[in-house]
Coordinates of C-alpha atoms in Angstrom, one line a residue:
M1 CA -9.1 19.6 -29.1
A2 CA -12.7 20.5 -28.5
A3 CA -13.9 17.2 -29.9
Y4 CA -12.5 15.5 -26.9
N5 CA -13.9 17.9 -24.3
R6 CA -16.5 15.5 -23.0
R7 CA -17.3 16.7 -19.5
S8 CA -16.1 20.3 -19.3
R9 CA -18.3 21.2 -22.3
L10 CA -20.9 21.7 -19.7
I11 CA -19.3 25.1 -19.2
T12 CA -18.5 26.0 -22.8
H13 CA -21.8 26.2 -24.6
G14 CA -25.0 28.1 -24.2
V15 CA -26.1 31.3 -22.5
A16 CA -27.0 29.4 -19.3
R17 CA -23.3 28.6 -18.8
S18 CA -22.2 32.2 -18.8
P19 CA -21.8 32.4 -15.0
N20 CA -19.6 29.4 -15.0
R21 CA -17.4 31.0 -17.6
A22 CA -17.3 34.2 -15.6
M23 CA -16.0 32.4 -12.6
L24 CA -13.3 30.6 -14.6
R25 CA -12.1 33.9 -16.1
A26 CA -11.3 34.9 -12.6
V27 CA -8.7 32.1 -12.3
G28 CA -7.1 32.8 -15.7
F29 CA -9.3 31.3 -18.4
G30 CA -9.3 33.0 -21.8
D31 CA -11.7 32.5 -24.6
A32 CA -9.6 29.7 -26.2
D33 CA -9.3 27.8 -22.9
F34 CA -13.0 27.0 -22.8
E35 CA -12.5 24.6 -25.7
K36 CA -9.7 22.8 -24.0
P37 CA -10.1 19.7 -21.7
I38 CA -9.9 20.6 -18.1
V39 CA -7.4 18.2 -16.4
G40 CA -7.2 18.2 -12.7
V41 CA -3.8 17.9 -10.9
A42 CA -4.5 16.2 -7.6
N43 CA -1.5 17.5 -5.6
G44 CA -0.4 15.7 -2.4
H45 CA 2.4 18.1 -1.5
S46 CA 3.0 18.5 2.2
T47 CA 5.9 19.8 4.2
M48 CA 5.0 17.5 7.1
N49 CA 6.8 14.5 5.8
P50 CA 9.6 13.5 3.5
C51 CA 7.4 11.3 1.4
N52 CA 5.4 14.3 0.1
A53 CA 7.7 17.2 0.6
G54 CA 9.2 17.0 -2.9
I55 CA 5.9 16.8 -4.7
Q56 CA 5.5 20.5 -5.7
V57 CA 8.3 20.3 -8.2
L58 CA 6.6 17.4 -9.9
A59 CA 3.2 19.0 -9.9
D60 CA 4.7 22.2 -11.4
R61 CA 6.4 20.1 -14.2
A62 CA 3.1 18.3 -14.8
I63 CA 1.1 21.5 -14.9
A64 CA 3.5 23.0 -17.5
A65 CA 3.4 19.9 -19.6
L66 CA -0.4 19.7 -19.6
G67 CA -0.6 23.3 -20.8
E68 CA 1.9 22.7 -23.5
A69 CA 0.0 19.6 -24.7
G70 CA -3.2 21.6 -25.1
A71 CA -5.1 21.0 -21.9
K72 CA -6.1 23.4 -19.2
P73 CA -4.7 22.2 -15.9
Q74 CA -6.4 23.0 -12.6
V75 CA -4.8 22.2 -9.3
F76 CA -6.4 20.9 -6.1
G77 CA -4.9 19.3 -3.0
F78 CA -5.7 16.2 -0.9
P79 CA -4.6 15.4 2.7
T80 CA -1.9 12.9 3.6
V81 CA -1.0 11.1 6.8
T82 CA 2.5 9.7 7.2
D83 CA 2.7 6.3 8.9
G84 CA 6.3 6.7 10.0
I85 CA 5.4 9.8 12.0
G86 CA 2.1 8.6 13.4
M87 CA 3.4 5.1 14.2
G88 CA 2.7 4.0 17.8
T89 CA 0.5 7.0 18.5
E90 CA -3.2 7.8 18.3
G91 CA -2.4 9.6 15.0
M92 CA -1.7 6.2 13.4
K93 CA -5.4 5.4 13.6
Y94 CA -6.0 8.0 10.8
S95 CA -3.6 6.3 8.4
L96 CA -5.9 3.8 6.7
V97 CA -8.8 6.1 7.2
S98 CA -6.9 8.7 5.1
R99 CA -7.1 6.3 2.1
E100 CA -10.8 6.8 2.1
V101 CA -10.5 10.5 2.7
I102 CA -8.1 10.9 -0.3
A103 CA -10.4 8.8 -2.6
D104 CA -13.4 10.9 -1.5
S105 CA -11.5 14.2 -1.9
I106 CA -10.3 13.4 -5.4
E107 CA -13.7 12.1 -6.5
T108 CA -15.4 15.3 -5.1
A109 CA -13.0 17.7 -6.9
V110 CA -13.1 15.9 -10.2
N111 CA -16.8 15.2 -10.4
G112 CA -17.8 18.4 -8.6
Q113 CA -15.9 20.5 -11.2
C114 CA -16.7 18.3 -14.2
M115 CA -13.0 17.7 -15.1
D116 CA -12.1 15.7 -18.2
G117 CA -9.1 14.0 -16.7
V118 CA -6.9 13.8 -13.6
L119 CA -3.2 13.4 -12.9
C120 CA -2.6 12.3 -9.3
V121 CA 0.7 13.0 -7.6
G122 CA 1.3 11.3 -4.3
G123 CA 4.1 9.9 -2.1
C124 CA 3.1 8.3 1.2
D125 CA 1.4 4.9 1.5
K126 CA -2.3 5.8 1.3
N127 CA -1.9 8.4 -1.4
M128 CA -1.6 5.7 -4.0
P129 CA -4.5 3.4 -3.3
G130 CA -6.7 6.4 -2.4
A131 CA -5.9 8.0 -5.7
M132 CA -6.4 4.8 -7.7
M133 CA -9.7 4.1 -6.0
A134 CA -10.9 7.6 -6.9
M135 CA -9.8 7.2 -10.5
A136 CA -11.5 3.9 -10.8
R137 CA -14.7 5.4 -9.3
I138 CA -15.0 8.5 -11.4
N139 CA -13.6 6.8 -14.6
V140 CA -12.3 9.8 -16.5
P141 CA -8.8 9.4 -18.0
G142 CA -6.3 9.4 -15.3
I143 CA -2.6 8.6 -14.5
F144 CA -0.7 8.3 -11.2
V145 CA 2.7 10.0 -10.7
Y146 CA 4.7 8.7 -7.8
A147 CA 6.6 11.3 -5.8
G148 CA 9.6 9.0 -5.8
T149 CA 11.6 7.1 -3.3
I150 CA 14.0 8.4 -0.6
K151 CA 17.7 7.7 -0.9
P152 CA 19.2 5.3 1.7
G153 CA 20.9 6.7 4.7
F154 CA 24.2 5.4 6.1
W155 CA 25.7 4.9 9.5
K156 CA 29.1 3.3 9.9
G157 CA 28.8 1.7 6.5
Q158 CA 25.3 0.3 7.2
K159 CA 22.6 1.1 4.8
L160 CA 19.6 2.6 6.5
T161 CA 15.8 3.0 5.9
I162 CA 13.0 4.4 8.1
V163 CA 12.7 0.9 9.7
S164 CA 16.2 1.1 11.1
P165 CA 15.3 3.5 13.9
F166 CA 12.4 1.3 14.9
E167 CA 14.6 -1.7 15.1
A168 CA 17.2 0.3 17.0
V169 CA 14.6 0.9 19.8
G170 CA 14.4 -2.8 20.4
A171 CA 18.2 -3.3 20.2
F172 CA 18.9 -0.3 22.5
S173 CA 16.2 -1.4 25.1
A174 CA 17.8 -4.9 25.1
G175 CA 21.3 -3.5 25.8
K176 CA 22.5 -4.6 22.4
M177 CA 23.3 -1.1 21.0
S178 CA 25.2 1.9 22.2
R179 CA 23.7 5.4 22.6
E180 CA 26.1 6.6 19.9
D181 CA 24.8 4.1 17.4
F182 CA 21.2 4.6 18.5
D183 CA 21.5 8.4 17.9
G184 CA 23.5 8.0 14.7
I185 CA 20.9 5.8 13.2
E186 CA 18.1 8.2 14.1
K187 CA 19.9 11.2 12.7
N188 CA 21.0 9.5 9.4
A189 CA 18.1 7.2 8.4
C190 CA 16.3 9.7 6.2
P191 CA 18.8 11.8 4.2
S192 CA 16.5 13.2 1.5
V193 CA 12.9 13.7 0.5
G194 CA 11.0 10.7 -0.8
A195 CA 9.0 7.8 0.4
C196 CA 10.4 4.9 2.5
G197 CA 13.3 3.3 0.6
G198 CA 12.7 -0.4 0.9
Q199 CA 10.0 -2.5 -0.8
Y200 CA 7.6 -1.3 1.8
T201 CA 4.0 -0.2 1.1
A202 CA 4.7 3.0 -0.8
N203 CA 7.2 1.4 -3.2
T204 CA 5.0 -1.8 -3.4
M205 CA 2.0 0.2 -4.5
S206 CA 3.8 2.5 -6.9
S207 CA 5.7 -0.3 -8.6
S208 CA 2.5 -2.3 -8.9
F209 CA 0.8 0.6 -10.6
E210 CA 3.3 0.2 -13.5
A211 CA 2.1 -3.5 -13.8
L212 CA -1.5 -2.4 -13.5
G213 CA -1.0 0.0 -16.5
M214 CA -1.8 3.2 -14.6
S215 CA 1.7 4.6 -14.3
L216 CA 4.5 4.9 -16.7
L217 CA 7.0 2.0 -16.8
A218 CA 10.3 2.7 -15.0
S219 CA 8.9 5.6 -13.1
S220 CA 8.1 4.2 -9.7
Q221 CA 11.6 3.5 -8.3
L222 CA 13.2 6.8 -9.2
A223 CA 14.7 8.8 -6.3
A224 CA 12.6 11.8 -5.4
P225 CA 15.4 14.4 -5.5
D226 CA 16.7 13.3 -8.9
P227 CA 15.9 15.4 -12.1
E228 CA 14.6 12.3 -13.9
K229 CA 11.8 12.0 -11.4
A230 CA 10.4 15.5 -12.4
D231 CA 11.0 14.6 -16.1
S232 CA 8.8 11.5 -15.7
A233 CA 6.0 13.8 -14.3
A234 CA 6.1 15.9 -17.4
V235 CA 6.0 12.8 -19.7
S236 CA 3.1 11.4 -17.6
A237 CA 1.2 14.6 -18.2
R238 CA 1.7 14.4 -22.0
V239 CA 0.6 10.8 -22.0
L240 CA -2.5 11.7 -20.1
V241 CA -3.5 14.3 -22.6
E242 CA -3.4 11.7 -25.3
A243 CA -5.5 9.4 -23.2
V244 CA -8.1 12.2 -22.9
K245 CA -8.0 12.6 -26.7
N246 CA -8.6 8.9 -27.1
D247 CA -11.1 8.6 -24.3
L248 CA -8.9 5.9 -22.6
K249 CA -10.3 5.5 -19.1
P250 CA -9.2 3.7 -15.9
R251 CA -11.8 1.0 -16.2
D252 CA -10.5 0.2 -19.7
I253 CA -7.1 -0.5 -18.0
I254 CA -8.0 -1.8 -14.5
T255 CA -9.4 -5.3 -15.2
R256 CA -9.2 -8.6 -13.6
K257 CA -6.2 -9.5 -15.7
S258 CA -4.3 -6.3 -15.0
I259 CA -4.9 -6.7 -11.3
E260 CA -3.4 -10.2 -11.7
N261 CA -0.4 -8.5 -13.3
A262 CA -0.1 -6.1 -10.4
I263 CA -0.3 -8.8 -7.8
A264 CA 2.3 -10.9 -9.7
L265 CA 4.6 -7.9 -9.5
V266 CA 3.9 -7.6 -5.8
M267 CA 4.8 -11.2 -5.2
A268 CA 7.9 -11.2 -7.4
T269 CA 9.3 -8.1 -5.6
G270 CA 8.4 -9.2 -2.0
G271 CA 5.9 -6.4 -1.5
S272 CA 3.9 -5.3 1.5
T273 CA 1.0 -7.1 3.1
N274 CA -1.0 -3.9 2.7
A275 CA -1.2 -4.6 -1.0
V276 CA -3.9 -7.2 -0.1
L277 CA -6.1 -4.6 1.6
H278 CA -5.5 -2.0 -1.1
Y279 CA -6.1 -4.2 -4.2
L280 CA -9.3 -5.5 -2.7
A281 CA -10.4 -1.9 -2.4
I282 CA -9.2 -0.9 -5.9
A283 CA -10.9 -3.8 -7.4
A284 CA -14.2 -2.9 -5.7
A285 CA -13.9 0.7 -6.9
A286 CA -13.4 -0.5 -10.4
G287 CA -16.2 -3.1 -10.3
V288 CA -13.8 -6.0 -10.8
R289 CA -14.5 -9.4 -9.3
W290 CA -11.6 -10.1 -6.9
T291 CA -11.4 -11.9 -3.5
I292 CA -8.8 -12.5 -0.9
D293 CA -8.3 -16.1 -2.2
D294 CA -7.1 -14.6 -5.5
F295 CA -3.9 -13.5 -3.8
E296 CA -3.1 -17.0 -2.8
R297 CA -3.8 -18.2 -6.3
I298 CA -1.3 -15.8 -7.7
R299 CA 1.2 -16.4 -4.9
R300 CA 1.5 -20.1 -5.6
K301 CA 2.7 -19.7 -9.2
V302 CA 4.9 -16.5 -9.0
P303 CA 8.4 -16.8 -7.6
L304 CA 10.1 -14.2 -5.4
L305 CA 12.8 -12.7 -7.6
C306 CA 14.0 -9.5 -5.8
N307 CA 16.3 -9.3 -2.8
L308 CA 14.9 -6.1 -1.3
K309 CA 14.4 -4.8 2.2
P310 CA 12.8 -5.5 4.6
F311 CA 14.2 -9.1 4.3
G312 CA 17.0 -8.4 1.8
P313 CA 19.9 -5.9 1.7
Y314 CA 18.8 -3.7 -1.2
V315 CA 16.6 -0.6 -1.5
A316 CA 14.5 1.0 -4.3
V317 CA 17.3 2.9 -5.9
D318 CA 19.3 -0.3 -6.2
F319 CA 16.2 -2.0 -7.7
H320 CA 15.9 0.8 -10.3
A321 CA 19.6 0.6 -11.2
A322 CA 19.2 -3.1 -11.8
G323 CA 16.4 -2.8 -14.3
G324 CA 13.5 -2.2 -11.9
V325 CA 9.9 -3.1 -12.6
P326 CA 10.2 -3.4 -16.4
Q327 CA 12.9 -6.0 -16.0
V328 CA 10.8 -8.1 -13.6
L329 CA 7.7 -7.7 -15.7
K330 CA 9.6 -8.9 -18.8
M331 CA 10.8 -12.0 -17.0
L332 CA 7.2 -12.7 -15.8
L333 CA 5.9 -12.1 -19.3
Q334 CA 8.4 -14.6 -20.8
A335 CA 7.3 -17.2 -18.2
D336 CA 3.6 -16.6 -19.0
L337 CA 3.0 -15.2 -15.5
V338 CA 1.5 -11.9 -16.6
H339 CA -1.0 -10.9 -19.3
G340 CA 0.8 -9.1 -22.1
E341 CA -2.4 -8.1 -23.9
C342 CA -3.5 -5.8 -21.1
M343 CA -3.9 -2.1 -22.1
T344 CA -1.8 0.6 -20.4
I345 CA -2.3 4.3 -20.1
T346 CA 0.1 4.9 -23.0
G347 CA -2.5 3.2 -25.4
K348 CA 0.0 0.4 -25.9
T349 CA -0.3 -3.1 -24.4
L350 CA 2.0 -4.2 -21.7
A351 CA 3.8 -6.6 -24.1
E352 CA 4.4 -3.7 -26.5
E353 CA 5.7 -1.5 -23.7
L354 CA 8.2 -4.3 -22.7
K355 CA 9.4 -5.1 -26.2
A356 CA 12.8 -3.6 -25.8
V357 CA 13.5 -4.9 -22.3
P358 CA 16.0 -7.7 -22.0
A359 CA 14.5 -11.2 -21.2
K360 CA 17.1 -11.8 -18.5
P361 CA 18.5 -9.6 -15.7
R362 CA 22.1 -8.4 -15.9
S363 CA 24.7 -10.8 -14.6
D364 CA 26.6 -8.0 -12.7
Q365 CA 23.9 -7.6 -10.0
D366 CA 22.0 -9.7 -7.5
V367 CA 19.1 -7.4 -6.8
I368 CA 16.9 -9.1 -9.4
L369 CA 17.6 -12.9 -9.6
P370 CA 17.0 -15.1 -12.7
I371 CA 13.6 -16.6 -12.8
D372 CA 15.1 -20.1 -12.7
K373 CA 17.1 -19.2 -9.6
P374 CA 14.6 -17.3 -7.4
L375 CA 14.9 -16.5 -3.7
H376 CA 11.7 -18.6 -3.3
R377 CA 9.7 -20.7 -5.7
Q378 CA 6.5 -19.0 -4.5
G379 CA 5.5 -15.5 -3.5
P380 CA 5.8 -14.2 0.1
L381 CA 2.3 -13.1 0.9
A382 CA 0.3 -16.1 2.1
I383 CA -3.4 -16.1 2.9
L384 CA -4.0 -18.2 6.0
K385 CA -7.3 -19.4 7.4
G386 CA -8.5 -21.4 10.4
N387 CA -10.7 -21.0 13.4
L388 CA -8.9 -17.8 14.3
A389 CA -9.5 -16.3 10.9
P390 CA -12.3 -18.0 8.9
E391 CA -12.5 -15.0 6.5
G392 CA -8.7 -15.1 6.1
C393 CA -5.6 -13.2 7.2
V394 CA -2.2 -12.3 5.7
A395 CA 1.3 -13.5 6.5
K396 CA 4.5 -12.3 4.9
I397 CA 6.9 -15.3 5.0
A398 CA 9.9 -14.0 3.0
G399 CA 13.3 -14.4 4.6
L400 CA 12.1 -16.7 7.4
K401 CA 14.0 -19.9 8.3
S402 CA 10.8 -21.4 9.7
T403 CA 7.2 -20.6 8.8
T404 CA 5.6 -22.6 11.7
I405 CA 5.2 -21.9 15.4
T406 CA 3.0 -23.3 18.1
G407 CA 3.1 -21.5 21.4
P408 CA 1.3 -19.9 24.3
A409 CA -0.8 -16.8 23.6
R410 CA 0.3 -13.5 25.1
V411 CA -2.9 -11.4 24.8
F412 CA -3.1 -7.6 24.5
D413 CA -6.1 -5.5 23.8
S414 CA -4.1 -2.7 22.2
E415 CA -0.8 -2.1 20.5
H416 CA 0.3 0.2 23.3
E417 CA -0.1 -2.6 25.9
C418 CA 1.9 -5.0 23.8
M419 CA 4.7 -2.5 23.3
E420 CA 5.1 -1.9 27.0
A421 CA 5.4 -5.7 27.5
I422 CA 8.1 -6.0 24.8
L423 CA 10.2 -3.1 26.1
A424 CA 9.9 -4.6 29.6
R425 CA 11.4 -7.8 28.3
R426 CA 8.2 -9.8 29.3
I427 CA 8.0 -11.6 25.9
K428 CA 10.1 -14.7 25.5
A429 CA 11.1 -17.0 22.6
G430 CA 8.2 -19.3 21.7
D431 CA 5.4 -16.9 22.7
V432 CA 2.6 -16.0 20.3
I433 CA 1.5 -12.4 20.8
V434 CA -2.1 -11.6 20.1
I435 CA -2.9 -7.9 19.6
R436 CA -6.7 -7.4 19.2
Y437 CA -9.3 -4.7 19.0
E438 CA -7.1 -2.9 16.5
G439 CA -9.2 -3.9 13.4
P440 CA -11.0 -1.7 11.0
K441 CA -13.9 -1.0 13.4
G442 CA -12.2 -1.8 16.7
G443 CA -9.1 0.4 16.4
P444 CA -10.6 2.0 14.5
G445 CA -8.5 2.2 11.5
M446 CA -6.1 -0.9 11.7
Q447 CA -3.0 0.6 13.1
E448 CA 0.3 -0.8 11.7
M449 CA 2.3 -2.8 14.2
L450 CA 5.7 -1.7 13.1
A451 CA 6.8 -0.5 16.6
P452 CA 6.3 -3.9 18.3
T453 CA 7.5 -6.0 15.4
S454 CA 10.6 -3.9 15.0
A455 CA 11.3 -4.0 18.7
L456 CA 11.1 -7.8 18.6
I457 CA 13.6 -7.8 15.7
G458 CA 15.9 -5.5 17.7
Q459 CA 15.8 -7.8 20.7
G460 CA 16.6 -10.8 18.5
L461 CA 13.1 -12.4 18.7
G462 CA 12.0 -11.8 15.2
E463 CA 11.9 -15.4 14.1
S464 CA 11.2 -17.1 17.5
V465 CA 8.1 -15.1 18.5
G466 CA 4.8 -15.2 16.6
L467 CA 2.5 -12.3 16.4
L468 CA -1.1 -12.1 15.1
T469 CA -3.4 -9.2 15.0
D470 CA -6.7 -7.9 13.5
G471 CA -4.6 -4.7 12.8
R472 CA -2.1 -4.3 10.0
F473 CA 1.6 -4.3 9.5
S474 CA 4.0 -1.9 7.9
G475 CA 5.5 -2.9 4.6
G476 CA 8.8 -2.7 6.6
T477 CA 7.7 -5.5 8.9
W478 CA 9.1 -9.0 8.7
G479 CA 9.1 -12.0 11.0
M480 CA 6.6 -14.6 12.1
V481 CA 3.7 -12.1 11.8
V482 CA 0.1 -12.5 10.7
G483 CA -2.3 -9.5 10.2
H484 CA -5.7 -8.6 8.9
V485 CA -7.3 -11.4 11.1
A486 CA -11.0 -11.4 10.1
P487 CA -13.6 -11.3 11.5
E488 CA -11.9 -8.8 13.9
A489 CA -12.3 -8.9 17.7
Y490 CA -14.6 -5.9 17.8
V491 CA -17.4 -7.7 15.9
G492 CA -16.9 -11.0 17.9
G493 CA -14.3 -12.8 15.8
N494 CA -12.7 -15.7 17.6
I495 CA -9.6 -13.6 18.2
A496 CA -11.7 -11.9 20.9
L497 CA -12.1 -15.2 22.7
V498 CA -8.4 -16.0 23.1
K499 CA -7.1 -16.2 26.7
E500 CA -3.6 -15.8 28.1
G501 CA -1.8 -19.1 27.7
D502 CA -4.0 -20.7 25.1
S503 CA -2.1 -22.7 22.5
I504 CA -2.0 -21.1 19.0
T505 CA -0.5 -22.5 15.8
I506 CA 0.7 -20.4 12.9
D507 CA 1.6 -22.7 9.9
A508 CA 2.2 -20.9 6.7
K509 CA 2.9 -24.1 4.8
K510 CA -0.5 -25.4 5.7
R511 CA -1.9 -21.9 5.4
L512 CA -3.3 -22.3 8.9
V513 CA -3.9 -20.0 11.9
Q514 CA -5.5 -22.0 14.6
L515 CA -6.6 -21.5 18.2
N516 CA -6.0 -24.9 19.8
V517 CA -9.1 -24.8 22.1
A518 CA -12.1 -27.1 21.8
A519 CA -15.2 -25.7 20.0
R520 CA -17.3 -26.4 23.1
E521 CA -15.0 -24.2 25.2
L522 CA -15.1 -21.4 22.6
A523 CA -18.9 -21.6 22.6
K524 CA -18.9 -21.0 26.4
R525 CA -16.5 -18.1 26.1
R526 CA -18.7 -16.6 23.3
K527 CA -21.7 -16.5 25.6
K528 CA -19.8 -14.4 28.1
W529 CA -18.2 -12.1 25.5
K530 CA -19.6 -8.6 25.2
A531 CA -18.7 -6.1 22.5
P532 CA -16.7 -3.2 23.9
K533 CA -17.9 0.4 23.8
P534 CA -16.7 2.3 20.7
R535 CA -13.5 4.2 21.4
Y536 CA -14.8 7.2 19.4
T537 CA -18.4 8.4 19.2
R538 CA -18.1 11.5 17.1
G539 CA -15.9 12.7 14.2
L540 CA -14.1 11.0 11.4
L541 CA -13.0 7.9 13.3
A542 CA -16.5 7.3 14.6
K543 CA -18.0 7.7 11.2
Y544 CA -15.3 5.4 9.7
A545 CA -16.0 2.7 12.3
R546 CA -19.7 2.8 11.5
L547 CA -19.1 2.4 7.7
V548 CA -16.0 0.3 7.2
S549 CA -16.2 -3.3 5.9
T550 CA -14.3 -6.3 7.2
A551 CA -10.6 -6.5 6.2
S552 CA -11.3 -9.5 4.0
L553 CA -13.2 -7.1 1.7
G554 CA -10.5 -4.4 1.8
A555 CA -11.7 -2.3 4.8
I556 CA -13.7 0.0 2.4
T557 CA -16.4 2.5 3.4
D558 CA -18.5 2.4 0.2
S559 CA -19.6 -1.2 0.1
E560 CA -22.7 -2.0 -1.8
A561 CA -25.7 -2.5 0.4

């Protein structure tokens, strides 16, 4: 396989490379190994969270399979932050930041050690976009292996996910839930290792990577504890070795058309609003022209086909049993809504990979609906604009009876302030909550607002209260919510000028988010506005705040000057 040893041949030839070889002998290289491609295994294993706690088994299977296929695997780690644990705390500010740290870590290891390929294994939300950004940047053959989804929990016959305890907080605080049920939900929501079980951010990104062509088909919705998940890691490793042989690189796969495929899959499955941020970042890393308006272009033509949580009753393991991503992609392909000619990591086109998949979903299930009988005729992630968000913002409108609200602004300069008001029952039906100074720079880090949105759901206000923020939402969020408002408050976006009681309109049908205040009055307010002092002046969060772009460009830290 020496003919394919493009980058690591730096250490294989010439007297000058003898010290390099000596160091590698210390970690187990023999004479023959210097002619093999060095393939990194970026290992996100962590015992801190269920999302990543099952990864070591997958990494071990991948390592063994790489060796058997003729490569020399080398393992390194990357950090992970789990949103479900950090939610509602200062720790949550590190969540989106960790995406950049992961990308930088993988880039550093692969380029710093001149690896020929990389297999990334990750579970929690930011593992996936961070790894994909890195693979797109370094552009050596790569594949992503998802750690797998958690199995659903149960309490008194009710199917649970990680969102269930957050919603229980609101219900319990409103006197709508007993202590027995509150405790029972908390103790039973997470019964196994694996990432959050609904079509939240982790499962959104992992399933979209199948459509992108950078993960194996049918691999993303497997349950983390099941043997077939580890089997897929081994198959992925063997596929990657072939990609190294054939010099099939990420930028051969990640193209404008393949990103369109990925976003079509996100829309059809009812995926997370975070996919907007992450695919803007992935496209930038791959050098692909892609804007926030492209999401709306795809949304308008792709129907919502899957009845998954947070708005539906089903979870990822149900989706997999019903046919999963391959089934949805085949339906979209038949309807000319994805590009079948796009290359995948297997060396086959998407159409070739889908050849044996039935054209229609099975009639004995209602997880995946026929394309002529969708849940909605258009996708659920709408891009809204208006004087509150001239650069755009994102609303998830699936499952809502009404997608329009006009009401008085209830203004909070942090998530914490808002949560206190919700739990104190100071928010009423018809209000429009504004949570600001939680954007990429202002937070910093765009905290997810799962705690307040879930509390509203638990209090029965999910569809009667609007909420908009320059922060983000969890993939588990649903309701009349609008996130990623840009420009953010910290840089003087109009969201910073909203006053308590101002009239605000959110209208997803018109794709409008509007502060109903005269331009002359806003100009007066702007003259009086002053940028707040940064919340952090040293360390990672301060550095991130200085570097990060606006959300409408993906909140990335390596923008071109």
